[in-house]
Amino acid sequence: MRISSLFSSVASALLLVSSVNAIELDVNSPDSIKKAAKIAAKGVFKEYPGDKPGGIPGLWGDPYYWWESGAAFGAMVDYWYYTGDTTYNKITTEAMLHQVGPNFNYMPPNQSKSLGNDDQGFWALTVMSAAEKVYPDPPDDHPGWLALAQSVFNSQTVRWDPDTCGGGLRWQIFTFNNGYDYKNTISNGVFFQLGARLARFTGNDTYAQWAEKTYDWTRAIGLESADYKLFDGADSLKNCTKINHIQWSYNAGMILAGSAYMYNYTDGKVPKWKESIDGIMDQMKIFFKNANDGTPNVMYETACEPNGKCNIDQRSFKAYLSRFIALTIKMAPYTRERLLPLLQNSAKGAAKSCTGLEEGTVCGLKWTESAFDGWWGLGEAMSALEVIQGTLIDEVLPPATAKDRGSSKGDPSLGMGGDRGFRDPTVSPTTTGDRVGAGFLTTLVLVAIVGGAYWMVA
Ligand SMILES: *[C@@H]1O[C@H](CO)[C@@H](O)[C@H](O)[C@H]1NC(C)=O
Ligand SMILES: *[C@@H]1O[C@H](CO)[C@@H](O)[C@H](O)[C@H]1NC(C)=O
Ligand SMILES: *[C@@H]1O[C@H](CO)[C@@H](O)[C@H](O)[C@H]1NC(C)=O
Ligand SMILES: *[C@@H]1O[C@H](CO)[C@@H](O)[C@H](O)[C@H]1NC(C)=O
């Protein structure tokens, strides 16, 4: 045996060892996908304290921000929808009810310090999904999932801010938080997608009008470029003339699925929505590359995986791109041929990354490495779950509407009352000093974000 071939057989033996422990996945077998999803779902709860003594229902807690917990329960609503496995329903319902806040709008006062429009919006998408997936209702005396999504939407419409940048939502809700002066794509993207989903579910066109206005604004200001790249945000103190050009996968996913909902709501008749879907599908290629083992088009977070600087939030972003690709296939079925292979290849890569720690089922961050890369946590676990379960998209019914299977109780005026977030009693009044201070800090934050970015497109 020549030395080089000895070397390669040792290498393949090592690969074999690691693939023994990886999550086994045959993307053409619903049974195999469900088994893999079950293991991935267990990984999501590996560190969850919320159902244990001393834990708070709905919160992973430090180092995970409140929003990521909301996003994770969205993954669990979808887990039930895709697999029918009710194992986590009790924890999931409890979480959605416990974190709703005193005004039923996902603004718990003790999260004010980090509560942005996007954070609130991710919880709203979770309850919106519960309404669409006909997830078991909350108790009768509690507003329905649909009503809660409407409540968040209503609380955000009044934050539309035409004073700078010609409109848009700010990132932060409260003036004292860093980022109040930043108008970002994810906050406006969630608002856009939520509006599109509420329009389709209820048939009420007011939601669609808001969605369209928001979409048009992100394009006018350049957060979405003429050729459908999605950038991170812009400084309102400079009237949004300077765009922060980092591209994150979740922004692309958010606008993609929002456009697909609008496309579906308008019955494919409004060209702008198909153009948006097609344009984003083209630009999305930057989030896919060949894996080490040759699998083509495996998802990766371009702006931070290569430099190893993905922060806690960013390590969960592939979850949302995966989730929203699957939803897009349902809302705009013509995209299936192009999008399903992206999900399937990425799911294969994700499954191969799940060889971490002693159990051999903890999933890693980089799906292109065809092995565990040493990173793990809620973001990695949720991302693996979303991409794996998303490959079941052909097996499930489309999201319901009020006319088609939907039963969730709505309330179009919930969240329209006195407290829409500005005058939260636990929040101190704004002074000019706070504003200037916050603006100054935002600039520092922006410098840090831009300075730390390895990968940007102008
Ligand atoms: C925040 O408030 C909720 C009740 O809304 C409470 O259960 C929880 O313990 C409080 N603390 C944290 C850190 O969430
Ligand atoms: C700020 O930007 C908006 C939108 O582009 C524009 O309509 C407005 O005139 C600008 N305001 C100033 C003061 O430049
Ligand atoms: C439609 O939605 C708007 C905005 O929330 C609301 O004011 C209006 O009452 C709704 N219309 C119906 C018929 O529910
Ligand atoms: C809207 O979604 C439904 C459910 O998936 C699908 O059957 C229908 O073809 C979609 N509409 C268009 C215009 O693609």
Coordinates of C-alpha atoms and ligand atoms in Angstrom, one line a residue:
M1 CA 0.0 0.0 0.0
R2 CA 1.4 3.3 -1.0
I3 CA 1.7 5.8 1.7
S4 CA -0.7 8.3 0.1
S5 CA -3.5 5.7 -0.1
L6 CA -2.8 4.5 3.4
F7 CA -3.3 8.1 4.4
S8 CA -6.5 8.4 2.5
S9 CA -7.9 5.2 4.0
V10 CA -7.1 6.5 7.5
A11 CA -8.8 9.7 6.6
S12 CA -11.9 7.9 5.4
A13 CA -11.9 5.7 8.5
L14 CA -12.0 8.8 10.6
L15 CA -14.9 10.2 8.6
L16 CA -16.7 7.0 9.1
V17 CA -16.3 7.2 12.8
S18 CA -17.7 10.7 12.9
S19 CA -20.6 9.9 10.6
V20 CA -21.6 7.0 12.9
N21 CA -22.6 9.6 15.5
A22 CA -24.0 12.3 13.3
I23 CA -27.7 12.6 12.9
E24 CA -28.7 10.2 10.2
L25 CA -30.8 11.9 7.5
D26 CA -32.3 10.8 4.3
V27 CA -34.0 13.9 2.9
N28 CA -36.1 11.7 0.6
S29 CA -37.7 9.8 3.5
P30 CA -40.2 11.7 5.6
D31 CA -39.7 9.1 8.3
S32 CA -35.9 9.7 8.4
I33 CA -36.5 13.4 8.5
K34 CA -38.9 13.1 11.4
K35 CA -36.4 11.0 13.4
A36 CA -33.7 13.5 12.7
A37 CA -35.9 16.4 13.7
K38 CA -36.8 14.7 17.0
I39 CA -33.1 14.5 17.9
A40 CA -32.5 18.1 16.8
A41 CA -35.5 19.3 18.8
K42 CA -34.0 17.7 21.9
G43 CA -30.9 19.7 21.3
V44 CA -32.9 22.9 21.3
F45 CA -33.9 22.2 25.0
K46 CA -30.5 21.0 26.1
E47 CA -29.9 24.2 28.1
Y48 CA -33.6 25.3 28.7
P49 CA -34.2 26.2 32.4
G50 CA -37.8 27.4 31.9
D51 CA -39.5 24.2 32.9
K52 CA -37.2 23.6 35.9
P53 CA -37.3 24.9 39.4
G54 CA -36.0 28.5 39.4
G55 CA -36.4 28.8 35.7
I56 CA -38.7 31.3 34.0
P57 CA -41.2 29.9 31.4
G58 CA -40.2 31.1 27.9
L59 CA -36.7 32.2 28.7
W60 CA -33.3 30.6 28.1
G61 CA -31.8 33.5 29.9
D62 CA -28.2 34.6 29.7
P63 CA -26.4 34.7 27.2
Y64 CA -29.5 34.5 25.0
Y65 CA -31.6 37.7 24.5
W66 CA -35.3 37.5 25.0
W67 CA -36.1 37.6 21.3
E68 CA -34.1 34.5 20.6
S69 CA -36.3 32.5 23.0
G70 CA -39.3 33.8 21.1
A71 CA -37.8 32.7 17.9
A72 CA -37.0 29.3 19.3
F73 CA -40.7 28.7 20.3
G74 CA -41.6 29.6 16.8
A75 CA -39.4 26.7 15.7
M76 CA -41.2 24.5 18.2
V77 CA -44.7 25.5 16.9
D78 CA -43.4 24.5 13.5
Y79 CA -41.8 21.3 14.8
W80 CA -45.3 20.2 15.9
Y81 CA -46.7 21.2 12.5
Y82 CA -44.1 19.3 10.6
T83 CA -43.9 16.2 12.7
G84 CA -47.1 15.9 14.7
D85 CA -45.0 15.3 17.8
T86 CA -46.7 17.0 20.8
T87 CA -43.8 16.4 23.2
Y88 CA -43.0 20.2 23.5
N89 CA -46.4 21.7 23.1
K90 CA -47.0 22.2 26.8
I91 CA -43.7 24.0 27.3
T92 CA -44.3 26.0 24.1
T93 CA -47.8 27.2 25.1
E94 CA -46.7 28.0 28.6
A95 CA -43.8 30.1 27.1
M96 CA -46.0 32.0 24.7
L97 CA -48.5 32.9 27.5
H98 CA -45.9 33.7 30.1
Q99 CA -44.0 36.2 28.0
V100 CA -46.9 38.1 26.6
G101 CA -46.7 41.0 29.0
P102 CA -49.5 42.9 30.9
N103 CA -50.9 44.5 27.6
F104 CA -50.9 41.3 25.6
N105 CA -48.4 42.7 23.1
Y106 CA -45.1 40.9 23.9
M107 CA -43.6 43.8 25.8
P108 CA -42.9 42.5 29.3
P109 CA -41.7 45.5 31.3
N110 CA -38.7 43.7 32.6
Q111 CA -37.3 43.2 29.1
S112 CA -37.5 46.9 28.2
K113 CA -33.7 47.3 28.3
S114 CA -33.3 45.2 25.2
L115 CA -36.7 45.4 23.6
G116 CA -36.6 46.4 19.9
N117 CA -39.3 46.3 17.4
D118 CA -37.6 43.2 15.9
D119 CA -37.5 41.5 19.3
Q120 CA -41.2 42.0 19.8
G121 CA -41.8 41.1 16.2
F122 CA -40.1 37.7 16.5
W123 CA -42.5 36.7 19.3
A124 CA -45.4 38.0 17.1
L125 CA -44.3 35.7 14.2
T126 CA -44.4 32.8 16.7
V127 CA -48.0 33.4 17.6
M128 CA -48.9 34.2 14.0
S129 CA -47.5 30.8 13.1
A130 CA -49.6 29.2 15.8
A131 CA -52.7 30.7 14.3
E132 CA -51.7 29.6 10.7
K133 CA -50.7 26.1 11.8
V134 CA -53.9 25.6 13.8
Y135 CA -51.8 25.0 16.9
P136 CA -53.9 24.2 20.0
D137 CA -55.5 27.4 21.3
P138 CA -54.8 29.1 24.6
P139 CA -57.4 29.0 27.4
D140 CA -60.8 30.6 26.4
D141 CA -60.3 33.6 28.7
H142 CA -57.0 34.5 27.0
P143 CA -56.7 36.4 23.7
G144 CA -56.2 34.0 20.8
W145 CA -52.8 33.6 19.0
L146 CA -54.2 35.7 16.1
A147 CA -55.3 38.5 18.5
L148 CA -51.8 38.6 20.0
A149 CA -50.2 38.9 16.5
Q150 CA -52.7 41.7 15.7
S151 CA -51.8 43.4 19.0
V152 CA -48.1 43.5 18.2
F153 CA -48.9 44.8 14.8
N154 CA -51.2 47.5 16.1
S155 CA -48.5 48.6 18.6
Q156 CA -46.0 49.0 15.8
T157 CA -48.1 50.9 13.3
V158 CA -48.1 54.0 15.7
R159 CA -44.3 53.8 15.8
W160 CA -44.0 54.5 12.0
D161 CA -41.8 57.5 12.0
P162 CA -42.0 59.9 9.0
D163 CA -39.8 62.5 10.8
T164 CA -36.6 61.0 9.5
C165 CA -35.7 59.0 6.4
G166 CA -39.2 59.5 5.0
G167 CA -40.7 56.8 7.3
G168 CA -39.9 53.4 8.6
L169 CA -39.7 51.8 12.1
R170 CA -36.7 52.5 14.3
W171 CA -34.8 49.5 15.6
Q172 CA -35.4 50.3 19.3
I173 CA -38.8 51.2 20.8
F174 CA -37.5 53.2 23.8
T175 CA -35.4 56.4 23.3
F176 CA -33.0 55.3 26.1
N177 CA -31.8 52.2 24.3
N178 CA -28.8 52.1 22.0
G179 CA -30.0 51.7 18.5
Y180 CA -33.0 54.1 18.9
D181 CA -31.5 56.1 16.1
Y182 CA -30.9 53.2 13.8
K183 CA -33.6 52.2 11.3
N184 CA -32.9 48.6 10.4
T185 CA -34.1 46.0 7.9
I186 CA -35.0 43.3 10.3
S187 CA -37.4 45.6 12.3
N188 CA -39.1 46.8 9.2
G189 CA -38.8 43.3 7.7
V190 CA -40.7 41.6 10.5
F191 CA -43.4 44.3 10.4
F192 CA -43.7 43.8 6.6
Q193 CA -43.9 40.0 6.9
L194 CA -46.4 40.2 9.9
G195 CA -48.6 42.6 7.9
A196 CA -48.5 40.3 4.9
R197 CA -49.4 37.2 7.0
L198 CA -52.2 39.0 8.8
A199 CA -53.6 40.2 5.5
R200 CA -53.6 36.7 4.1
F201 CA -55.0 35.2 7.2
T202 CA -57.8 37.7 7.9
G203 CA -58.4 39.0 4.4
N204 CA -58.3 42.6 5.9
D205 CA -56.5 44.7 3.3
T206 CA -55.4 47.3 5.8
Y207 CA -52.6 45.0 6.8
A208 CA -51.5 44.5 3.2
Q209 CA -51.4 48.3 2.7
W210 CA -49.1 48.7 5.7
A211 CA -46.9 45.8 4.4
E212 CA -46.6 47.3 1.0
K213 CA -45.8 50.8 2.4
T214 CA -43.1 49.3 4.5
Y215 CA -41.6 47.3 1.6
D216 CA -41.7 50.3 -0.7
W217 CA -39.9 52.4 2.0
T218 CA -37.1 49.9 2.5
R219 CA -36.5 50.0 -1.3
A220 CA -36.8 53.8 -1.5
I221 CA -34.2 54.2 1.2
G222 CA -31.9 51.5 -0.1
L223 CA -32.1 49.0 2.7
E224 CA -33.1 46.7 -0.1
S225 CA -31.1 47.7 -3.2
A226 CA -32.6 48.0 -6.6
D227 CA -31.2 44.6 -7.4
Y228 CA -32.6 43.0 -4.2
K229 CA -29.7 42.8 -1.9
L230 CA -30.8 43.2 1.8
F231 CA -28.5 45.5 3.9
D232 CA -28.6 45.8 7.6
G233 CA -29.8 49.3 8.4
A234 CA -29.1 53.1 8.3
D235 CA -28.5 55.9 10.8
S236 CA -31.6 58.1 11.1
L237 CA -29.5 61.0 12.4
K238 CA -28.0 61.1 8.9
N239 CA -31.5 60.7 7.4
C240 CA -30.6 57.2 6.3
T241 CA -28.2 58.5 3.6
K242 CA -25.5 56.2 4.9
I243 CA -26.4 52.5 4.7
N244 CA -24.6 49.8 6.7
H245 CA -24.0 47.3 3.9
I246 CA -23.6 44.0 5.9
Q247 CA -25.8 41.3 4.5
W248 CA -27.3 38.8 6.9
S249 CA -29.2 35.7 5.9
Y250 CA -32.2 36.4 8.1
N251 CA -33.0 39.7 6.4
A252 CA -33.1 38.0 3.0
G253 CA -35.3 35.2 4.4
M254 CA -37.6 37.7 6.1
I255 CA -38.3 39.8 3.0
L256 CA -38.4 36.7 0.8
A257 CA -41.2 35.1 2.7
G258 CA -43.0 38.4 3.3
S259 CA -43.0 38.9 -0.5
A260 CA -44.2 35.3 -1.0
Y261 CA -47.1 36.0 1.3
M262 CA -48.0 39.2 -0.6
Y263 CA -47.6 37.3 -3.8
N264 CA -50.1 34.7 -2.6
Y265 CA -52.4 37.2 -1.1
T266 CA -52.6 39.1 -4.4
D267 CA -53.0 35.8 -6.3
G268 CA -49.8 36.3 -8.2
K269 CA -51.3 39.3 -10.0
V270 CA -49.0 42.1 -8.7
P271 CA -45.6 41.9 -10.5
K272 CA -43.7 43.6 -7.7
W273 CA -44.0 40.6 -5.4
K274 CA -42.8 38.0 -7.9
E275 CA -39.9 40.4 -8.9
S276 CA -39.0 40.6 -5.2
I277 CA -39.1 36.8 -4.8
D278 CA -37.0 36.2 -7.9
G279 CA -34.6 39.0 -7.1
I280 CA -33.9 37.8 -3.6
M281 CA -33.6 34.2 -4.8
D282 CA -30.8 35.4 -7.1
Q283 CA -29.0 37.4 -4.4
M284 CA -29.3 34.6 -1.9
K285 CA -26.6 32.7 -3.6
I286 CA -24.1 34.5 -1.3
F287 CA -25.5 32.4 1.6
F288 CA -24.7 29.1 0.0
K289 CA -21.5 27.4 -0.9
N290 CA -20.1 23.9 -1.5
A291 CA -19.3 21.9 1.6
N292 CA -16.0 20.2 2.3
D293 CA -17.4 16.9 1.2
G294 CA -18.6 18.3 -2.1
T295 CA -22.3 18.7 -1.3
P296 CA -23.3 21.8 -3.3
N297 CA -25.2 24.8 -2.0
V298 CA -25.0 24.4 1.7
M299 CA -26.2 27.4 3.7
Y300 CA -23.7 29.5 5.6
E301 CA -23.6 32.9 7.3
T302 CA -21.3 34.7 5.0
A303 CA -20.7 37.8 7.1
C304 CA -19.3 35.9 10.2
E305 CA -18.7 32.2 9.7
P306 CA -15.5 32.6 7.7
N307 CA -14.0 35.0 10.3
G308 CA -15.3 33.0 13.3
K309 CA -17.0 36.1 14.7
C310 CA -20.7 35.2 14.7
N311 CA -22.2 36.5 17.9
I312 CA -24.9 34.7 19.9
D313 CA -27.8 36.2 17.8
Q314 CA -26.1 35.7 14.5
R315 CA -25.5 32.0 15.3
S316 CA -29.3 31.5 15.0
F317 CA -29.8 33.4 11.7
K318 CA -29.7 30.3 9.5
A319 CA -32.8 29.1 11.4
Y320 CA -34.8 31.9 9.9
L321 CA -33.5 31.7 6.4
S322 CA -34.4 28.0 6.5
R323 CA -37.8 28.6 8.0
F324 CA -38.7 31.3 5.5
I325 CA -37.4 29.3 2.5
A326 CA -39.8 26.6 3.5
L327 CA -42.7 29.0 3.9
T328 CA -41.9 30.6 0.5
I329 CA -42.2 27.2 -1.2
K330 CA -45.7 27.0 0.2
M331 CA -46.8 30.5 -0.6
A332 CA -45.2 30.6 -4.1
P333 CA -45.1 27.0 -5.2
Y334 CA -43.3 27.9 -8.4
T335 CA -40.1 28.5 -6.3
R336 CA -40.1 24.9 -5.1
E337 CA -37.8 23.5 -7.8
R338 CA -35.2 26.1 -7.0
L339 CA -35.6 26.3 -3.2
L340 CA -36.1 22.8 -2.1
P341 CA -32.7 21.5 -3.1
L342 CA -31.1 24.4 -1.1
L343 CA -33.0 23.2 2.0
Q344 CA -32.2 19.6 1.4
N345 CA -28.5 20.1 0.8
S346 CA -28.2 22.4 3.8
A347 CA -30.1 19.9 6.0
K348 CA -27.6 17.2 5.0
G349 CA -24.8 19.5 6.0
A350 CA -26.5 20.4 9.2
A351 CA -27.0 16.7 10.1
K352 CA -23.4 16.0 9.5
S353 CA -22.4 18.8 12.0
C354 CA -24.4 17.1 14.8
T355 CA -21.6 15.0 16.3
G356 CA -20.7 17.3 19.1
L357 CA -20.1 16.6 22.8
E358 CA -20.6 13.3 24.5
E359 CA -24.0 12.4 23.2
G360 CA -22.9 12.8 19.6
T361 CA -26.0 14.8 18.7
V362 CA -25.1 18.4 19.5
C363 CA -25.1 20.4 16.2
G364 CA -22.4 22.7 15.1
L365 CA -22.4 26.1 13.5
K366 CA -20.7 25.6 10.1
W367 CA -22.7 23.2 8.0
T368 CA -20.1 23.4 5.2
E369 CA -17.5 21.5 7.3
S370 CA -19.3 18.2 7.1
A371 CA -18.4 17.6 10.8
F372 CA -18.9 19.2 14.2
D373 CA -16.9 22.5 14.4
G374 CA -16.9 23.0 18.1
W375 CA -19.6 25.7 18.2
W376 CA -22.8 24.8 19.9
G377 CA -25.8 26.5 21.7
L378 CA -29.4 27.5 21.2
G379 CA -28.7 29.2 17.8
E380 CA -26.9 26.2 16.3
A381 CA -29.5 23.7 17.7
M382 CA -32.5 25.8 16.4
S383 CA -30.9 26.3 13.0
A384 CA -30.3 22.5 12.6
L385 CA -33.9 21.8 13.6
E386 CA -35.4 24.4 11.3
V387 CA -33.5 23.3 8.2
I388 CA -34.1 19.6 8.9
Q389 CA -37.8 20.0 9.5
G390 CA -38.2 22.4 6.6
T391 CA -37.4 19.5 4.2
L392 CA -40.8 18.1 5.2
I393 CA -42.6 21.0 3.5
D394 CA -44.2 18.8 0.9
E395 CA -45.8 16.7 3.6
V396 CA -47.8 19.4 5.4
L397 CA -50.9 21.5 4.6
P398 CA -50.3 25.2 3.7
P399 CA -50.7 27.7 6.5
A400 CA -54.4 28.1 7.3
T401 CA -56.5 31.3 6.9
A402 CA -59.7 32.4 8.7
K403 CA -61.7 30.9 5.8
D404 CA -59.6 27.7 5.4
R405 CA -59.2 25.7 8.6
G406 CA -58.1 28.6 10.8
S407 CA -59.9 28.8 14.2
S408 CA -57.7 31.2 16.2
K409 CA -59.6 34.0 17.8
G410 CA -58.7 37.5 16.5
D411 CA -59.2 41.0 17.9
P412 CA -58.4 43.7 15.4
S413 CA -58.3 46.4 18.1
L414 CA -56.1 44.6 20.7
G415 CA -53.0 46.7 21.3
M416 CA -54.7 49.9 20.1
G417 CA -55.4 51.2 23.6
G418 CA -53.6 53.8 25.7
D419 CA -50.4 51.9 26.1
R420 CA -48.7 51.2 22.9
G421 CA -45.3 51.1 24.3
F422 CA -44.2 54.7 24.5
R423 CA -45.5 55.4 27.9
D424 CA -44.6 52.3 29.7
P425 CA -45.0 53.1 33.4
T426 CA -41.7 51.4 34.2
V427 CA -39.8 53.6 31.8
S428 CA -38.4 56.9 32.7
P429 CA -39.3 60.0 30.6
T430 CA -37.1 61.0 27.8
T431 CA -34.9 64.1 28.0
T432 CA -32.8 65.8 25.4
G433 CA -29.8 64.6 27.2
D434 CA -30.9 60.9 26.9
R435 CA -31.5 61.4 23.2
V436 CA -28.1 62.8 22.5
G437 CA -26.5 60.2 24.6
A438 CA -28.3 57.4 22.9
G439 CA -27.4 58.8 19.5
F440 CA -23.8 59.1 20.4
L441 CA -23.7 55.5 21.7
T442 CA -25.5 54.3 18.5
T443 CA -22.7 55.8 16.5
L444 CA -20.2 53.9 18.6
V445 CA -22.2 50.7 18.1
L446 CA -22.3 51.3 14.4
V447 CA -18.6 51.9 14.2
A448 CA -18.1 48.6 16.1
I449 CA -20.5 46.7 13.8
V450 CA -18.9 48.0 10.7
G451 CA -15.4 47.8 12.0
G452 CA -15.9 44.2 13.0
A453 CA -17.4 43.1 9.8
Y454 CA -15.2 40.9 7.7
W455 CA -17.5 40.8 4.8
M456 CA -19.4 43.6 3.2
V457 CA -20.7 44.5 -0.2
A458 CA -21.0 48.1 -1.2
Ligands
LIG1 C1 -40.0 39.2 34.4 O1 -41.4 39.2 34.6 C2 -42.0 37.9 34.6 C3 -43.5 38.1 34.7 O2 -44.0 38.8 33.6 C4 -41.5 37.0 35.7 O3 -42.1 35.8 35.6 C5 -40.0 37.0 35.6 O4 -39.5 36.3 36.7 C6 -39.4 38.4 35.5 N1 -38.0 38.3 35.4 C7 -37.3 38.0 34.3 C8 -35.8 38.0 34.3 O5 -37.9 37.6 33.3
LIG2 C1 -34.8 62.6 4.4 O1 -35.0 61.5 3.6 C2 -36.3 61.5 3.0 C3 -36.5 60.2 2.3 O2 -35.4 60.0 1.4 C4 -36.5 62.7 2.1 O3 -37.8 62.7 1.5 C5 -36.3 64.0 2.9 O4 -36.4 65.1 2.1 C6 -35.0 64.0 3.6 N1 -34.9 65.1 4.5 C7 -33.8 65.9 4.6 C8 -33.9 67.0 5.6 O5 -32.9 65.8 3.8
LIG3 C1 -58.9 45.8 9.5 O1 -57.7 46.1 10.2 C2 -57.6 47.5 10.7 C3 -56.3 47.7 11.2 O2 -56.0 46.9 12.3 C4 -58.7 47.7 11.7 O3 -58.8 49.0 12.1 C5 -60.1 47.3 11.1 O4 -61.1 47.4 12.1 C6 -60.1 46.0 10.5 N1 -61.3 45.7 9.7 C7 -62.0 44.6 10.0 C8 -63.3 44.5 9.2 O5 -61.8 43.8 10.9
LIG4 C1 -51.0 30.3 -2.7 O1 -50.8 29.2 -1.8 C2 -51.6 28.1 -2.0 C3 -51.3 27.1 -0.8 O2 -50.0 26.7 -0.9 C4 -51.2 27.5 -3.3 O3 -52.0 26.4 -3.6 C5 -51.5 28.5 -4.4 O4 -51.1 28.0 -5.7 C6 -50.7 29.8 -4.1 N1 -51.0 30.9 -5.0 C7 -50.1 31.2 -6.0 C8 -50.6 32.3 -6.9 O5 -49.1 30.6 -6.2

